[in-house]
């Protein structure tokens, strides 16, 4: 995991078609109110988009708009992306085509 000297994730601007996401933490409390130990909670493949690059360039030099926007919820692969750590928080950078789906709620 890449550790950075950034003080805030807001100062990070993705380039080209890269998307900055933060995984959504799984609930540690059941519907009945029972708290689960962290070791038994699986990582979710859902993430919130925090920042989006301007988009990649096609072979004619035209900008291809990313398919997501900041604030969107997306489905990400279990593995992959470029992990970043800022303070105690973990983030990942994915390319637009690596995202699996956009979650519409």
mmCIF file of N, CA, C and O in Angstrom:
data_model
loop_
_atom_site.group_PDB
_atom_site.id
_atom_site.type_symbol
_atom_site.label_atom_id
_atom_site.label_comp_id
_atom_site.label_asym_id
_atom_site.label_seq_id
_atom_site.Cartn_x
_atom_site.Cartn_y
_atom_site.Cartn_z
ATOM 1 N N UNK A 1 0.847 -1.168 0.000
ATOM 2 C CA UNK A 1 0.000 0.000 0.000
ATOM 3 C C UNK A 1 0.890 1.227 0.000
ATOM 4 O O UNK A 1 1.801 1.348 0.786
ATOM 5 N N UNK A 2 0.595 2.151 -0.898
ATOM 6 C CA UNK A 2 1.363 3.384 -0.998
ATOM 7 C C UNK A 2 0.960 4.329 0.122
ATOM 8 O O UNK A 2 -0.205 4.618 0.312
ATOM 9 N N UNK A 3 1.937 4.765 0.875
ATOM 10 C CA UNK A 3 1.679 5.739 1.917
ATOM 11 C C UNK A 3 2.108 7.089 1.372
ATOM 12 O O UNK A 3 3.131 7.198 0.698
ATOM 13 N N UNK A 4 1.323 8.120 1.592
ATOM 14 C CA UNK A 4 1.626 9.423 1.027
ATOM 15 C C UNK A 4 1.872 10.436 2.119
ATOM 16 O O UNK A 4 1.527 10.228 3.281
ATOM 17 N N UNK A 5 2.453 11.564 1.730
ATOM 18 C CA UNK A 5 2.697 12.640 2.684
ATOM 19 C C UNK A 5 1.567 13.666 2.639
ATOM 20 O O UNK A 5 1.693 14.749 3.189
ATOM 21 N N UNK A 6 0.471 13.327 1.976
ATOM 22 C CA UNK A 6 -0.670 14.234 1.904
ATOM 23 C C UNK A 6 -1.300 14.409 3.275
ATOM 24 O O UNK A 6 -1.402 13.466 4.049
ATOM 25 N N UNK A 7 -1.762 15.601 3.549
ATOM 26 C CA UNK A 7 -2.461 15.861 4.809
ATOM 27 C C UNK A 7 -3.953 15.617 4.637
ATOM 28 O O UNK A 7 -4.637 15.259 5.570
ATOM 29 N N UNK A 8 -4.446 15.822 3.417
ATOM 30 C CA UNK A 8 -5.871 15.647 3.153
ATOM 31 C C UNK A 8 -6.049 15.017 1.782
ATOM 32 O O UNK A 8 -5.333 15.354 0.840
ATOM 33 N N UNK A 9 -7.016 14.123 1.671
ATOM 34 C CA UNK A 9 -7.289 13.473 0.392
ATOM 35 C C UNK A 9 -7.852 14.483 -0.607
ATOM 36 O O UNK A 9 -7.755 14.294 -1.813
ATOM 37 N N UNK A 10 -8.392 15.597 -0.141
ATOM 38 C CA UNK A 10 -8.965 16.622 -1.020
ATOM 39 C C UNK A 10 -7.901 17.280 -1.892
ATOM 40 O O UNK A 10 -8.218 17.866 -2.920
ATOM 41 N N UNK A 11 -6.635 17.188 -1.512
ATOM 42 C CA UNK A 11 -5.574 17.791 -2.307
ATOM 43 C C UNK A 11 -5.095 16.865 -3.427
ATOM 44 O O UNK A 11 -4.197 17.220 -4.174
ATOM 45 N N UNK A 12 -5.704 15.696 -3.556
ATOM 46 C CA UNK A 12 -5.330 14.734 -4.597
ATOM 47 C C UNK A 12 -6.296 14.842 -5.764
ATOM 48 O O UNK A 12 -7.504 14.710 -5.599
ATOM 49 N N UNK A 13 -5.774 15.115 -6.966
ATOM 50 C CA UNK A 13 -6.598 15.231 -8.171
ATOM 51 C C UNK A 13 -6.196 14.130 -9.147
ATOM 52 O O UNK A 13 -5.082 14.138 -9.665
ATOM 53 N N UNK A 14 -7.070 13.157 -9.396
ATOM 54 C CA UNK A 14 -6.739 12.073 -10.326
ATOM 55 C C UNK A 14 -6.482 12.602 -11.743
ATOM 56 O O UNK A 14 -7.090 13.595 -12.159
ATOM 57 N N UNK A 15 -5.606 11.942 -12.460
ATOM 58 C CA UNK A 15 -5.289 12.314 -13.835
ATOM 59 C C UNK A 15 -6.010 11.392 -14.815
ATOM 60 O O UNK A 15 -6.354 10.264 -14.491
ATOM 61 N N UNK A 16 -6.224 11.904 -16.021
ATOM 62 C CA UNK A 16 -6.831 11.162 -17.131
ATOM 63 C C UNK A 16 -8.115 10.460 -16.709
ATOM 64 O O UNK A 16 -9.027 11.094 -16.225
ATOM 65 N N UNK A 17 -8.176 9.128 -16.867
ATOM 66 C CA UNK A 17 -9.428 8.401 -16.588
ATOM 67 C C UNK A 17 -9.403 7.709 -15.232
ATOM 68 O O UNK A 17 -10.119 6.751 -15.007
ATOM 69 N N UNK A 18 -8.597 8.220 -14.314
ATOM 70 C CA UNK A 18 -8.525 7.588 -12.994
ATOM 71 C C UNK A 18 -9.625 8.105 -12.075
ATOM 72 O O UNK A 18 -10.023 9.263 -12.139
ATOM 73 N N UNK A 19 -10.093 7.203 -11.207
ATOM 74 C CA UNK A 19 -11.191 7.484 -10.292
ATOM 75 C C UNK A 19 -10.704 7.183 -8.874
ATOM 76 O O UNK A 19 -10.211 6.087 -8.610
ATOM 77 N N UNK A 20 -10.844 8.142 -7.968
ATOM 78 C CA UNK A 20 -10.466 7.950 -6.561
ATOM 79 C C UNK A 20 -11.696 7.501 -5.792
ATOM 80 O O UNK A 20 -12.731 8.170 -5.829
ATOM 81 N N UNK A 21 -11.599 6.343 -5.127
ATOM 82 C CA UNK A 21 -12.729 5.795 -4.383
ATOM 83 C C UNK A 21 -12.306 5.427 -2.972
ATOM 84 O O UNK A 21 -11.125 5.235 -2.691
ATOM 85 N N UNK A 22 -13.301 5.338 -2.096
ATOM 86 C CA UNK A 22 -13.091 4.828 -0.740
ATOM 87 C C UNK A 22 -14.102 3.722 -0.516
ATOM 88 O O UNK A 22 -15.298 3.915 -0.739
ATOM 89 N N UNK A 23 -13.604 2.545 -0.127
ATOM 90 C CA UNK A 23 -14.489 1.414 0.137
ATOM 91 C C UNK A 23 -15.474 1.752 1.233
ATOM 92 O O UNK A 23 -15.144 2.400 2.212
ATOM 93 N N UNK A 24 -16.700 1.272 1.066
ATOM 94 C CA UNK A 24 -17.727 1.434 2.088
ATOM 95 C C UNK A 24 -17.543 0.310 3.092
ATOM 96 O O UNK A 24 -17.440 -0.854 2.723
ATOM 97 N N UNK A 25 -17.462 0.682 4.344
ATOM 98 C CA UNK A 25 -17.246 -0.322 5.396
ATOM 99 C C UNK A 25 -18.524 -1.119 5.635
ATOM 100 O O UNK A 25 -19.624 -0.577 5.634
ATOM 101 N N UNK A 26 -18.354 -2.415 5.834
ATOM 102 C CA UNK A 26 -19.484 -3.305 6.098
ATOM 103 C C UNK A 26 -20.020 -3.041 7.501
ATOM 104 O O UNK A 26 -19.280 -2.650 8.408
ATOM 105 N N UNK A 27 -21.308 -3.254 7.665
ATOM 106 C CA UNK A 27 -21.942 -3.078 8.971
ATOM 107 C C UNK A 27 -21.394 -4.103 9.959
ATOM 108 O O UNK A 27 -21.280 -5.281 9.642
ATOM 109 N N UNK A 28 -21.079 -3.645 11.159
ATOM 110 C CA UNK A 28 -20.599 -4.563 12.195
ATOM 111 C C UNK A 28 -21.708 -4.878 13.189
ATOM 112 O O UNK A 28 -21.471 -5.549 14.180
ATOM 113 N N UNK A 29 -22.907 -4.396 12.911
ATOM 114 C CA UNK A 29 -24.043 -4.633 13.795
ATOM 115 C C UNK A 29 -25.161 -5.279 12.977
ATOM 116 O O UNK A 29 -25.512 -4.806 11.899
ATOM 117 N N UNK A 30 -25.702 -6.367 13.468
ATOM 118 C CA UNK A 30 -26.780 -7.056 12.760
ATOM 119 C C UNK A 30 -28.106 -6.326 12.970
ATOM 120 O O UNK A 30 -28.199 -5.416 13.801
ATOM 121 N N UNK A 31 -29.129 -6.731 12.227
ATOM 122 C CA UNK A 31 -30.453 -6.123 12.353
ATOM 123 C C UNK A 31 -31.013 -6.309 13.758
ATOM 124 O O UNK A 31 -31.788 -5.499 14.247
ATOM 125 N N UNK A 32 -30.608 -7.377 14.434
ATOM 126 C CA UNK A 32 -31.070 -7.650 15.792
ATOM 127 C C UNK A 32 -30.282 -6.909 16.859
ATOM 128 O O UNK A 32 -30.564 -7.043 18.044
ATOM 129 N N UNK A 33 -29.248 -6.159 16.461
ATOM 130 C CA UNK A 33 -28.474 -5.373 17.415
ATOM 131 C C UNK A 33 -27.223 -6.052 17.935
ATOM 132 O O UNK A 33 -26.573 -5.544 18.838
ATOM 133 N N UNK A 34 -26.864 -7.192 17.373
ATOM 134 C CA UNK A 34 -25.670 -7.915 17.813
ATOM 135 C C UNK A 34 -24.452 -7.351 17.077
ATOM 136 O O UNK A 34 -24.480 -7.195 15.867
ATOM 137 N N UNK A 35 -23.383 -7.050 17.819
ATOM 138 C CA UNK A 35 -22.157 -6.553 17.215
ATOM 139 C C UNK A 35 -21.278 -7.729 16.783
ATOM 140 O O UNK A 35 -21.058 -8.654 17.553
ATOM 141 N N UNK A 36 -20.789 -7.661 15.553
ATOM 142 C CA UNK A 36 -19.939 -8.715 15.005
ATOM 143 C C UNK A 36 -18.474 -8.323 15.151
ATOM 144 O O UNK A 36 -18.127 -7.153 14.998
ATOM 145 N N UNK A 37 -17.587 -9.286 15.411
ATOM 146 C CA UNK A 37 -16.162 -8.958 15.462
ATOM 147 C C UNK A 37 -15.662 -8.597 14.060
ATOM 148 O O UNK A 37 -16.186 -9.087 13.063
ATOM 149 N N UNK A 38 -14.675 -7.714 13.990
ATOM 150 C CA UNK A 38 -14.163 -7.254 12.698
ATOM 151 C C UNK A 38 -13.641 -8.399 11.839
ATOM 152 O O UNK A 38 -13.709 -8.339 10.625
ATOM 153 N N UNK A 39 -13.127 -9.459 12.472
ATOM 154 C CA UNK A 39 -12.573 -10.579 11.713
ATOM 155 C C UNK A 39 -13.649 -11.349 10.948
ATOM 156 O O UNK A 39 -13.352 -12.017 9.962
ATOM 157 N N UNK A 40 -14.896 -11.256 11.385
ATOM 158 C CA UNK A 40 -15.958 -12.005 10.712
ATOM 159 C C UNK A 40 -16.695 -11.176 9.660
ATOM 160 O O UNK A 40 -17.546 -11.688 8.955
ATOM 161 N N UNK A 41 -16.365 -9.888 9.552
ATOM 162 C CA UNK A 41 -17.033 -9.016 8.588
ATOM 163 C C UNK A 41 -16.212 -8.969 7.313
ATOM 164 O O UNK A 41 -15.029 -8.627 7.340
ATOM 165 N N UNK A 42 -16.854 -9.340 6.196
ATOM 166 C CA UNK A 42 -16.152 -9.321 4.909
ATOM 167 C C UNK A 42 -16.095 -7.912 4.358
ATOM 168 O O UNK A 42 -16.962 -7.098 4.618
ATOM 169 N N UNK A 43 -15.049 -7.641 3.543
ATOM 170 C CA UNK A 43 -14.945 -6.354 2.872
ATOM 171 C C UNK A 43 -15.983 -6.278 1.770
ATOM 172 O O UNK A 43 -16.156 -7.221 1.003
ATOM 173 N N UNK A 44 -16.663 -5.166 1.692
ATOM 174 C CA UNK A 44 -17.635 -4.970 0.617
ATOM 175 C C UNK A 44 -16.926 -4.542 -0.658
ATOM 176 O O UNK A 44 -15.856 -3.943 -0.610
ATOM 177 N N UNK A 45 -17.540 -4.836 -1.786
ATOM 178 C CA UNK A 45 -16.996 -4.400 -3.061
ATOM 179 C C UNK A 45 -17.659 -3.112 -3.520
ATOM 180 O O UNK A 45 -17.609 -2.776 -4.681
ATOM 181 N N UNK A 46 -18.294 -2.415 -2.584
ATOM 182 C CA UNK A 46 -18.921 -1.141 -2.892
ATOM 183 C C UNK A 46 -17.991 -0.029 -2.442
ATOM 184 O O UNK A 46 -17.308 -0.141 -1.431
ATOM 185 N N UNK A 47 -17.993 1.060 -3.208
ATOM 186 C CA UNK A 47 -17.152 2.200 -2.866
ATOM 187 C C UNK A 47 -17.858 3.487 -3.256
ATOM 188 O O UNK A 47 -18.735 3.496 -4.113
ATOM 189 N N UNK A 48 -17.438 4.562 -2.599
ATOM 190 C CA UNK A 48 -17.961 5.886 -2.926
ATOM 191 C C UNK A 48 -16.906 6.624 -3.737
ATOM 192 O O UNK A 48 -15.730 6.641 -3.363
ATOM 193 N N UNK A 49 -17.334 7.236 -4.840
ATOM 194 C CA UNK A 49 -16.416 8.001 -5.694
ATOM 195 C C UNK A 49 -16.155 9.347 -5.028
ATOM 196 O O UNK A 49 -17.079 10.087 -4.715
ATOM 197 N N UNK A 50 -14.881 9.655 -4.799
ATOM 198 C CA UNK A 50 -14.502 10.911 -4.157
ATOM 199 C C UNK A 50 -14.027 11.952 -5.162
ATOM 200 O O UNK A 50 -14.288 13.141 -4.995
ATOM 201 N N UNK A 51 -13.308 11.510 -6.188
ATOM 202 C CA UNK A 51 -12.780 12.436 -7.196
ATOM 203 C C UNK A 51 -12.638 11.700 -8.521
ATOM 204 O O UNK A 51 -12.412 10.490 -8.554
ATOM 205 N N UNK A 52 -12.781 12.445 -9.608
ATOM 206 C CA UNK A 52 -12.733 11.875 -10.951
ATOM 207 C C UNK A 52 -11.792 12.712 -11.802
ATOM 208 O O UNK A 52 -11.854 13.944 -11.767
ATOM 209 N N UNK A 53 -10.931 12.043 -12.576
ATOM 210 C CA UNK A 53 -10.055 12.749 -13.502
ATOM 211 C C UNK A 53 -10.852 13.310 -14.671
ATOM 212 O O UNK A 53 -12.029 12.990 -14.854
ATOM 213 N N UNK A 54 -10.223 14.124 -15.510
ATOM 214 C CA UNK A 54 -10.928 14.749 -16.629
ATOM 215 C C UNK A 54 -11.313 13.779 -17.742
ATOM 216 O O UNK A 54 -12.143 14.105 -18.579
ATOM 217 N N UNK A 55 -10.733 12.600 -17.760
ATOM 218 C CA UNK A 55 -11.039 11.612 -18.791
ATOM 219 C C UNK A 55 -9.844 11.356 -19.683
ATOM 220 O O UNK A 55 -8.963 12.203 -19.815
ATOM 221 N N UNK A 56 -9.835 10.203 -20.305
ATOM 222 C CA UNK A 56 -8.732 9.825 -21.202
ATOM 223 C C UNK A 56 -8.919 10.493 -22.559
ATOM 224 O O UNK A 56 -9.987 11.023 -22.868
ATOM 225 N N UNK A 57 -7.881 10.437 -23.364
ATOM 226 C CA UNK A 57 -7.953 10.965 -24.722
ATOM 227 C C UNK A 57 -8.062 9.806 -25.705
ATOM 228 O O UNK A 57 -7.371 8.796 -25.565
ATOM 229 N N UNK A 58 -8.923 9.948 -26.712
ATOM 230 C CA UNK A 58 -9.014 8.909 -27.732
ATOM 231 C C UNK A 58 -7.917 9.137 -28.775
ATOM 232 O O UNK A 58 -7.108 10.059 -28.651
ATOM 233 N N UNK A 59 -7.879 8.308 -29.820
ATOM 234 C CA UNK A 59 -6.791 8.404 -30.805
ATOM 235 C C UNK A 59 -6.831 9.692 -31.614
ATOM 236 O O UNK A 59 -5.841 10.086 -32.205
ATOM 237 N N UNK A 60 -7.986 10.387 -31.617
ATOM 238 C CA UNK A 60 -8.091 11.669 -32.320
ATOM 239 C C UNK A 60 -7.799 12.849 -31.401
ATOM 240 O O UNK A 60 -7.876 13.999 -31.825
ATOM 241 N N UNK A 61 -7.496 12.567 -30.131
ATOM 242 C CA UNK A 61 -7.184 13.625 -29.178
ATOM 243 C C UNK A 61 -8.398 14.218 -28.495
ATOM 244 O O UNK A 61 -8.291 15.217 -27.798
ATOM 245 N N UNK A 62 -9.570 13.604 -28.690
ATOM 246 C CA UNK A 62 -10.790 14.095 -28.045
ATOM 247 C C UNK A 62 -10.927 13.460 -26.662
ATOM 248 O O UNK A 62 -10.599 12.296 -26.465
ATOM 249 N N UNK A 63 -11.439 14.241 -25.729
ATOM 250 C CA UNK A 63 -11.591 13.791 -24.356
ATOM 251 C C UNK A 63 -12.788 12.847 -24.229
ATOM 252 O O UNK A 63 -13.870 13.142 -24.700
ATOM 253 N N UNK A 64 -12.575 11.690 -23.576
ATOM 254 C CA UNK A 64 -13.647 10.731 -23.295
ATOM 255 C C UNK A 64 -14.077 10.962 -21.852
ATOM 256 O O UNK A 64 -13.289 10.782 -20.926
ATOM 257 N N UNK A 65 -15.318 11.395 -21.653
ATOM 258 C CA UNK A 65 -15.814 11.697 -20.318
ATOM 259 C C UNK A 65 -15.900 10.427 -19.466
ATOM 260 O O UNK A 65 -16.343 9.391 -19.954
ATOM 261 N N UNK A 66 -15.503 10.493 -18.188
ATOM 262 C CA UNK A 66 -15.647 9.338 -17.287
ATOM 263 C C UNK A 66 -17.129 8.993 -17.096
ATOM 264 O O UNK A 66 -17.999 9.855 -17.228
ATOM 265 N N UNK A 67 -17.401 7.749 -16.766
ATOM 266 C CA UNK A 67 -18.785 7.275 -16.642
ATOM 267 C C UNK A 67 -19.369 7.506 -15.252
ATOM 268 O O UNK A 67 -20.535 7.205 -15.025
ATOM 269 N N UNK A 68 -18.581 8.023 -14.314
ATOM 270 C CA UNK A 68 -19.067 8.285 -12.959
ATOM 271 C C UNK A 68 -18.708 9.713 -12.549
ATOM 272 O O UNK A 68 -17.890 10.360 -13.202
ATOM 273 N N UNK A 69 -19.321 10.164 -11.465
ATOM 274 C CA UNK A 69 -19.061 11.508 -10.932
ATOM 275 C C UNK A 69 -18.842 11.398 -9.427
ATOM 276 O O UNK A 69 -19.251 10.413 -8.801
ATOM 277 N N UNK A 70 -18.204 12.396 -8.824
ATOM 278 C CA UNK A 70 -18.026 12.362 -7.370
ATOM 279 C C UNK A 70 -19.373 12.230 -6.657
ATOM 280 O O UNK A 70 -20.363 12.837 -7.051
ATOM 281 N N UNK A 71 -19.407 11.369 -5.638
ATOM 282 C CA UNK A 71 -20.636 11.120 -4.895
ATOM 283 C C UNK A 71 -21.343 9.847 -5.322
ATOM 284 O O UNK A 71 -22.185 9.332 -4.591
ATOM 285 N N UNK A 72 -21.027 9.312 -6.511
ATOM 286 C CA UNK A 72 -21.647 8.071 -6.981
ATOM 287 C C UNK A 72 -21.161 6.888 -6.159
ATOM 288 O O UNK A 72 -20.052 6.894 -5.627
ATOM 289 N N UNK A 73 -22.013 5.852 -6.068
ATOM 290 C CA UNK A 73 -21.599 4.574 -5.476
ATOM 291 C C UNK A 73 -21.314 3.619 -6.622
ATOM 292 O O UNK A 73 -22.069 3.568 -7.593
ATOM 293 N N UNK A 74 -20.220 2.894 -6.525
ATOM 294 C CA UNK A 74 -19.814 1.979 -7.583
ATOM 295 C C UNK A 74 -19.462 0.612 -7.020
ATOM 296 O O UNK A 74 -19.182 0.468 -5.831
ATOM 297 N N UNK A 75 -19.481 -0.375 -7.891
ATOM 298 C CA UNK A 75 -19.049 -1.729 -7.566
ATOM 299 C C UNK A 75 -17.632 -1.868 -8.100
ATOM 300 O O UNK A 75 -17.381 -1.606 -9.284
ATOM 301 N N UNK A 76 -16.698 -2.235 -7.229
ATOM 302 C CA UNK A 76 -15.300 -2.343 -7.629
ATOM 303 C C UNK A 76 -14.843 -3.791 -7.531
ATOM 304 O O UNK A 76 -15.442 -4.587 -6.809
ATOM 305 N N UNK A 77 -13.775 -4.153 -8.266
ATOM 306 C CA UNK A 77 -13.266 -5.522 -8.164
ATOM 307 C C UNK A 77 -12.692 -5.793 -6.773
ATOM 308 O O UNK A 77 -12.268 -4.868 -6.077
ATOM 309 N N UNK A 78 -12.691 -7.056 -6.391
ATOM 310 C CA UNK A 78 -12.153 -7.461 -5.087
ATOM 311 C C UNK A 78 -10.686 -7.054 -4.964
ATOM 312 O O UNK A 78 -10.249 -6.577 -3.933
ATOM 313 N N UNK A 79 -9.936 -7.256 -6.027
ATOM 314 C CA UNK A 79 -8.508 -6.925 -6.042
ATOM 315 C C UNK A 79 -8.246 -5.964 -7.190
ATOM 316 O O UNK A 79 -8.996 -5.908 -8.145
ATOM 317 N N UNK A 80 -7.166 -5.236 -7.096
ATOM 318 C CA UNK A 80 -6.807 -4.326 -8.177
ATOM 319 C C UNK A 80 -6.821 -2.892 -7.695
ATOM 320 O O UNK A 80 -7.033 -2.601 -6.522
ATOM 321 N N UNK A 81 -6.614 -2.002 -8.618
ATOM 322 C CA UNK A 81 -6.526 -0.594 -8.276
ATOM 323 C C UNK A 81 -5.196 -0.293 -7.616
ATOM 324 O O UNK A 81 -4.376 -1.175 -7.375
ATOM 325 N N UNK A 82 -4.965 0.965 -7.358
ATOM 326 C CA UNK A 82 -3.740 1.403 -6.671
ATOM 327 C C UNK A 82 -4.132 1.905 -5.288
ATOM 328 O O UNK A 82 -4.745 2.960 -5.160
ATOM 329 N N UNK A 83 -3.810 1.133 -4.247
ATOM 330 C CA UNK A 83 -4.199 1.547 -2.897
ATOM 331 C C UNK A 83 -3.374 2.735 -2.404
ATOM 332 O O UNK A 83 -2.186 2.847 -2.704
ATOM 333 N N UNK A 84 -4.031 3.637 -1.693
ATOM 334 C CA UNK A 84 -3.386 4.799 -1.078
ATOM 335 C C UNK A 84 -3.795 4.858 0.381
ATOM 336 O O UNK A 84 -4.920 4.496 0.718
ATOM 337 N N UNK A 85 -2.904 5.350 1.212
ATOM 338 C CA UNK A 85 -3.240 5.532 2.617
ATOM 339 C C UNK A 85 -2.901 6.968 2.989
ATOM 340 O O UNK A 85 -1.772 7.411 2.801
ATOM 341 N N UNK A 86 -3.899 7.686 3.477
ATOM 342 C CA UNK A 86 -3.714 9.058 3.938
ATOM 343 C C UNK A 86 -4.155 9.077 5.391
ATOM 344 O O UNK A 86 -5.337 8.901 5.683
ATOM 345 N N UNK A 87 -3.201 9.244 6.287
ATOM 346 C CA UNK A 87 -3.505 9.135 7.712
ATOM 347 C C UNK A 87 -3.915 7.704 8.013
ATOM 348 O O UNK A 87 -3.221 6.756 7.656
ATOM 349 N N UNK A 88 -5.074 7.521 8.628
ATOM 350 C CA UNK A 88 -5.573 6.185 8.932
ATOM 351 C C UNK A 88 -6.576 5.694 7.896
ATOM 352 O O UNK A 88 -7.060 4.570 7.985
ATOM 353 N N UNK A 89 -6.920 6.548 6.933
ATOM 354 C CA UNK A 89 -7.924 6.196 5.926
ATOM 355 C C UNK A 89 -7.288 5.565 4.700
ATOM 356 O O UNK A 89 -6.202 5.961 4.276
ATOM 357 N N UNK A 90 -7.995 4.575 4.135
ATOM 358 C CA UNK A 90 -7.511 3.879 2.945
ATOM 359 C C UNK A 90 -8.391 4.225 1.754
ATOM 360 O O UNK A 90 -9.608 4.266 1.857
ATOM 361 N N UNK A 91 -7.741 4.477 0.620
ATOM 362 C CA UNK A 91 -8.408 4.839 -0.626
ATOM 363 C C UNK A 91 -7.819 3.992 -1.741
ATOM 364 O O UNK A 91 -6.778 3.355 -1.581
ATOM 365 N N UNK A 92 -8.473 4.019 -2.909
ATOM 366 C CA UNK A 92 -7.949 3.305 -4.079
ATOM 367 C C UNK A 92 -8.168 4.149 -5.317
ATOM 368 O O UNK A 92 -9.161 4.874 -5.419
ATOM 369 N N UNK A 93 -7.231 4.042 -6.249
ATOM 370 C CA UNK A 93 -7.353 4.678 -7.552
ATOM 371 C C UNK A 93 -7.596 3.591 -8.585
ATOM 372 O O UNK A 93 -6.829 2.626 -8.676
ATOM 373 N N UNK A 94 -8.676 3.721 -9.330
ATOM 374 C CA UNK A 94 -8.994 2.782 -10.406
ATOM 375 C C UNK A 94 -9.102 3.550 -11.713
ATOM 376 O O UNK A 94 -9.416 4.741 -11.714
ATOM 377 N N UNK A 95 -8.877 2.868 -12.810
ATOM 378 C CA UNK A 95 -9.183 3.453 -14.114
ATOM 379 C C UNK A 95 -10.674 3.276 -14.345
ATOM 380 O O UNK A 95 -11.296 2.361 -13.788
ATOM 381 N N UNK A 96 -11.251 4.150 -15.135
ATOM 382 C CA UNK A 96 -12.692 4.136 -15.377
ATOM 383 C C UNK A 96 -13.158 2.766 -15.880
ATOM 384 O O UNK A 96 -14.168 2.246 -15.432
ATOM 385 N N UNK A 97 -12.418 2.141 -16.774
ATOM 386 C CA UNK A 97 -12.847 0.853 -17.336
ATOM 387 C C UNK A 97 -12.703 -0.311 -16.349
ATOM 388 O O UNK A 97 -13.231 -1.383 -16.591
ATOM 389 N N UNK A 98 -12.020 -0.099 -15.214
ATOM 390 C CA UNK A 98 -11.879 -1.161 -14.216
ATOM 391 C C UNK A 98 -13.080 -1.243 -13.278
ATOM 392 O O UNK A 98 -13.284 -2.271 -12.631
ATOM 393 N N UNK A 99 -13.872 -0.176 -13.200
ATOM 394 C CA UNK A 99 -15.060 -0.202 -12.341
ATOM 395 C C UNK A 99 -16.066 -1.161 -12.937
ATOM 396 O O UNK A 99 -16.263 -1.208 -14.153
ATOM 397 N N UNK A 100 -16.726 -1.951 -12.087
ATOM 398 C CA UNK A 100 -17.627 -2.988 -12.574
ATOM 399 C C UNK A 100 -19.025 -2.467 -12.861
ATOM 400 O O UNK A 100 -19.656 -2.876 -13.836
ATOM 401 N N UNK A 101 -19.532 -1.576 -12.012
ATOM 402 C CA UNK A 101 -20.893 -1.070 -12.210
ATOM 403 C C UNK A 101 -21.098 0.177 -11.372
ATOM 404 O O UNK A 101 -20.405 0.408 -10.385
ATOM 405 N N UNK A 102 -22.086 0.963 -11.774
ATOM 406 C CA UNK A 102 -22.519 2.124 -11.006
ATOM 407 C C UNK A 102 -23.794 1.704 -10.283
ATOM 408 O O UNK A 102 -24.678 1.106 -10.889
ATOM 409 N N UNK A 103 -23.880 1.994 -8.987
ATOM 410 C CA UNK A 103 -25.041 1.597 -8.187
ATOM 411 C C UNK A 103 -26.011 2.778 -8.147
ATOM 412 O O UNK A 103 -25.685 3.833 -7.604
ATOM 413 N N UNK A 104 -27.188 2.586 -8.732
ATOM 414 C CA UNK A 104 -28.216 3.628 -8.726
ATOM 415 C C UNK A 104 -29.187 3.353 -7.596
ATOM 416 O O UNK A 104 -29.800 2.295 -7.554
ATOM 417 N N UNK A 105 -29.309 4.286 -6.682
ATOM 418 C CA UNK A 105 -30.202 4.099 -5.536
ATOM 419 C C UNK A 105 -31.300 5.134 -5.550
ATOM 420 O O UNK A 105 -31.162 6.214 -6.007
#
